[in-house]
Amino acid sequence: KNQVEQSPQSLIILEGKNCTLQCNYTVSPFSNLRWYKQDTGRGPVSLTIMTFSENTKSNGRYTATLDADTKQSSLHITASQLSDSASYICVVIPYSGGYNKLIFGAGTRLAVHP
Amino acid sequence: GAGVSQSPSNKVTEKGKDVELRCDPISGHTALYWYRQSLGQGLEFLIYFQGNSAPDKSGLPSDRFSAERTGGSVSTLTIQRTQQEDSAVYLCASSSRSVETQYFGPGTRLLVL
């Protein structure tokens, strides 16, 4: 069983609409949780970083939430744009006491259509 | 440079051949990571460098895989006797410290025929 599971696997929305991507994890204890955006053919780029004590973090039209009790996180995208078409990856960093080793979800592939 | 660079961007090789993948991290970043991303799969951790040493090699899938880092900068990932299941995108990332945000390169797309 994957330690970080994301849903849906893929999503199509119309430009201007909102959407929410889900991430469930079992990694415990963890240092922080991150959401990355990966454009096709590019490396992932960090969107948000949250420690286990934070509940929400925003970056422009992206808002991430974290519920450490239920081990769930979500990424909400507001007023989607065509450039939001990408894979969104949830990443959990275990508390390893010295260095970190990211555990990646398989990602949600988002397509924004005009 | 301004970001992490990797070369080659694409590599096609025949089964059984050796390949070398190169990563140039952001100048001054002491931590360097290699990951593998297979089609439709999440990223898989391979190896982590702090300076020139690799405290964590646990992700290397077999002894055909090795990596080195010299001068605290450039890193090379070597795959010997490549197999078709080695086909994937190999991503390199660097960070100023192990707990800081990792910056990824564009990856090397490896295809083993």
mmCIF file of C-alpha atoms in Angstrom, chain A:
data_model
loop_
_atom_site.group_PDB
_atom_site.id
_atom_site.type_symbol
_atom_site.label_atom_id
_atom_site.label_comp_id
_atom_site.label_asym_id
_atom_site.label_seq_id
_atom_site.Cartn_x
_atom_site.Cartn_y
_atom_site.Cartn_z
ATOM 1 C CA LYS A 1 0.000 0.000 0.000
ATOM 2 C CA ASN A 2 1.344 3.400 -0.971
ATOM 3 C CA GLN A 3 2.170 5.642 1.933
ATOM 4 C CA VAL A 4 0.840 8.657 0.004
ATOM 5 C CA GLU A 5 -2.315 8.206 -2.080
ATOM 6 C CA GLN A 6 -3.842 10.882 -4.262
ATOM 7 C CA SER A 7 -7.249 11.258 -5.835
ATOM 8 C CA PRO A 8 -8.578 11.636 -8.388
ATOM 9 C CA GLN A 9 -5.998 10.105 -10.687
ATOM 10 C CA SER A 10 -6.978 12.591 -13.387
ATOM 11 C CA LEU A 11 -9.364 15.486 -13.691
ATOM 12 C CA ILE A 12 -10.717 17.676 -16.485
ATOM 13 C CA ILE A 13 -12.247 21.057 -15.718
ATOM 14 C CA LEU A 14 -13.230 24.142 -17.681
ATOM 15 C CA GLU A 15 -11.188 27.303 -17.498
ATOM 16 C CA GLY A 16 -12.341 29.556 -14.676
ATOM 17 C CA LYS A 17 -13.728 26.737 -12.537
ATOM 18 C CA ASN A 18 -12.414 25.681 -9.135
ATOM 19 C CA CYS A 19 -11.205 22.216 -8.199
ATOM 20 C CA THR A 20 -9.907 20.315 -5.183
ATOM 21 C CA LEU A 21 -7.308 17.569 -5.210
ATOM 22 C CA GLN A 22 -6.999 15.090 -2.348
ATOM 23 C CA CYS A 23 -4.041 13.459 -0.620
ATOM 24 C CA ASN A 24 -4.230 10.750 2.065
ATOM 25 C CA TYR A 25 -1.059 9.614 3.768
ATOM 26 C CA THR A 26 0.035 7.075 6.351
ATOM 27 C CA VAL A 27 3.562 8.400 6.925
ATOM 28 C CA SER A 28 4.021 9.012 10.634
ATOM 29 C CA PRO A 29 5.639 10.881 12.177
ATOM 30 C CA PHE A 30 6.230 13.407 9.482
ATOM 31 C CA SER A 31 8.134 16.649 9.245
ATOM 32 C CA ASN A 32 6.100 18.451 6.629
ATOM 33 C CA LEU A 33 3.823 17.998 3.655
ATOM 34 C CA ARG A 34 4.345 19.644 0.299
ATOM 35 C CA TRP A 35 2.419 20.062 -2.905
ATOM 36 C CA TYR A 36 4.376 20.195 -6.151
ATOM 37 C CA LYS A 37 3.287 21.113 -9.667
ATOM 38 C CA GLN A 38 4.909 19.217 -12.520
ATOM 39 C CA ASP A 39 4.439 20.484 -16.043
ATOM 40 C CA THR A 40 4.860 17.944 -18.833
ATOM 41 C CA GLY A 41 8.526 17.374 -19.516
ATOM 42 C CA ARG A 42 9.658 19.433 -16.554
ATOM 43 C CA GLY A 43 10.789 18.743 -13.015
ATOM 44 C CA PRO A 44 8.393 19.321 -10.095
ATOM 45 C CA VAL A 45 8.133 22.826 -8.652
ATOM 46 C CA SER A 46 7.148 23.440 -5.035
ATOM 47 C CA LEU A 47 3.778 25.141 -4.492
ATOM 48 C CA THR A 48 3.226 24.929 -0.736
ATOM 49 C CA ILE A 49 4.995 23.606 2.324
ATOM 50 C CA MET A 50 3.158 22.899 5.588
ATOM 51 C CA THR A 51 4.478 21.596 8.875
ATOM 52 C CA PHE A 52 2.386 19.138 10.863
ATOM 53 C CA SER A 53 1.097 22.033 13.026
ATOM 54 C CA GLU A 54 -0.221 24.131 10.141
ATOM 55 C CA ASN A 55 -3.772 23.818 8.830
ATOM 56 C CA THR A 56 -3.666 25.899 5.680
ATOM 57 C CA LYS A 57 -1.201 27.580 3.370
ATOM 58 C CA SER A 58 -1.905 29.711 0.303
ATOM 59 C CA ASN A 59 0.150 30.563 -2.738
ATOM 60 C CA GLY A 60 -1.834 32.787 -5.061
ATOM 61 C CA ARG A 61 -4.740 30.786 -6.447
ATOM 62 C CA TYR A 62 -3.487 27.621 -4.730
ATOM 63 C CA THR A 63 -4.612 26.840 -1.173
ATOM 64 C CA ALA A 64 -3.471 23.733 0.637
ATOM 65 C CA THR A 65 -5.080 22.358 3.779
ATOM 66 C CA LEU A 66 -3.813 19.773 6.232
ATOM 67 C CA ASP A 67 -5.639 17.692 8.828
ATOM 68 C CA ALA A 68 -2.965 15.835 10.775
ATOM 69 C CA ASP A 69 -5.587 13.921 12.777
ATOM 70 C CA THR A 70 -7.160 12.293 9.739
ATOM 71 C CA LYS A 71 -3.890 12.363 7.773
ATOM 72 C CA GLN A 72 -5.478 14.173 4.855
ATOM 73 C CA SER A 73 -4.439 17.140 2.765
ATOM 74 C CA SER A 74 -6.123 18.928 -0.085
ATOM 75 C CA LEU A 75 -5.046 21.386 -2.749
ATOM 76 C CA HIS A 76 -7.707 23.830 -3.904
ATOM 77 C CA ILE A 77 -7.228 25.699 -7.150
ATOM 78 C CA THR A 78 -9.368 28.790 -7.638
ATOM 79 C CA ALA A 79 -10.378 30.299 -10.985
ATOM 80 C CA SER A 80 -8.383 27.777 -12.980
ATOM 81 C CA GLN A 81 -6.292 28.850 -15.945
ATOM 82 C CA LEU A 82 -5.084 26.892 -18.946
ATOM 83 C CA SER A 83 -1.564 27.066 -17.497
ATOM 84 C CA ASP A 84 -2.745 25.082 -14.472
ATOM 85 C CA SER A 85 -2.791 21.975 -16.685
ATOM 86 C CA ALA A 86 -0.148 19.786 -15.067
ATOM 87 C CA SER A 87 0.353 16.965 -12.608
ATOM 88 C CA TYR A 88 -0.006 17.885 -8.953
ATOM 89 C CA ILE A 89 2.019 15.800 -6.584
ATOM 90 C CA CYS A 90 1.560 15.441 -2.832
ATOM 91 C CA VAL A 91 4.820 14.822 -1.011
ATOM 92 C CA VAL A 92 5.309 13.849 2.619
ATOM 93 C CA ILE A 93 8.641 14.201 4.361
ATOM 94 C CA PRO A 94 9.133 11.692 7.194
ATOM 95 C CA TYR A 95 10.692 12.844 10.393
ATOM 96 C CA SER A 96 14.029 11.144 9.917
ATOM 97 C CA GLY A 97 16.033 13.127 12.365
ATOM 98 C CA GLY A 98 18.788 14.439 10.179
ATOM 99 C CA TYR A 99 18.001 14.441 6.550
ATOM 100 C CA ASN A 100 14.824 14.154 4.611
ATOM 101 C CA LYS A 101 13.633 11.670 2.063
ATOM 102 C CA LEU A 102 10.552 12.682 0.227
ATOM 103 C CA ILE A 103 7.721 10.196 -0.230
ATOM 104 C CA PHE A 104 5.768 11.050 -3.357
ATOM 105 C CA GLY A 105 2.194 10.361 -4.303
ATOM 106 C CA ALA A 106 1.525 9.249 -7.865
ATOM 107 C CA GLY A 107 -0.005 12.631 -8.646
ATOM 108 C CA THR A 108 -3.270 13.964 -10.043
ATOM 109 C CA ARG A 109 -3.182 14.908 -13.687
ATOM 110 C CA LEU A 110 -5.248 18.070 -14.214
ATOM 111 C CA ALA A 111 -6.365 19.276 -17.618
ATOM 112 C CA VAL A 112 -7.966 22.707 -17.910
ATOM 113 C CA HIS A 113 -9.966 23.158 -21.099
ATOM 114 C CA PRO A 114 -11.079 26.477 -22.618
#
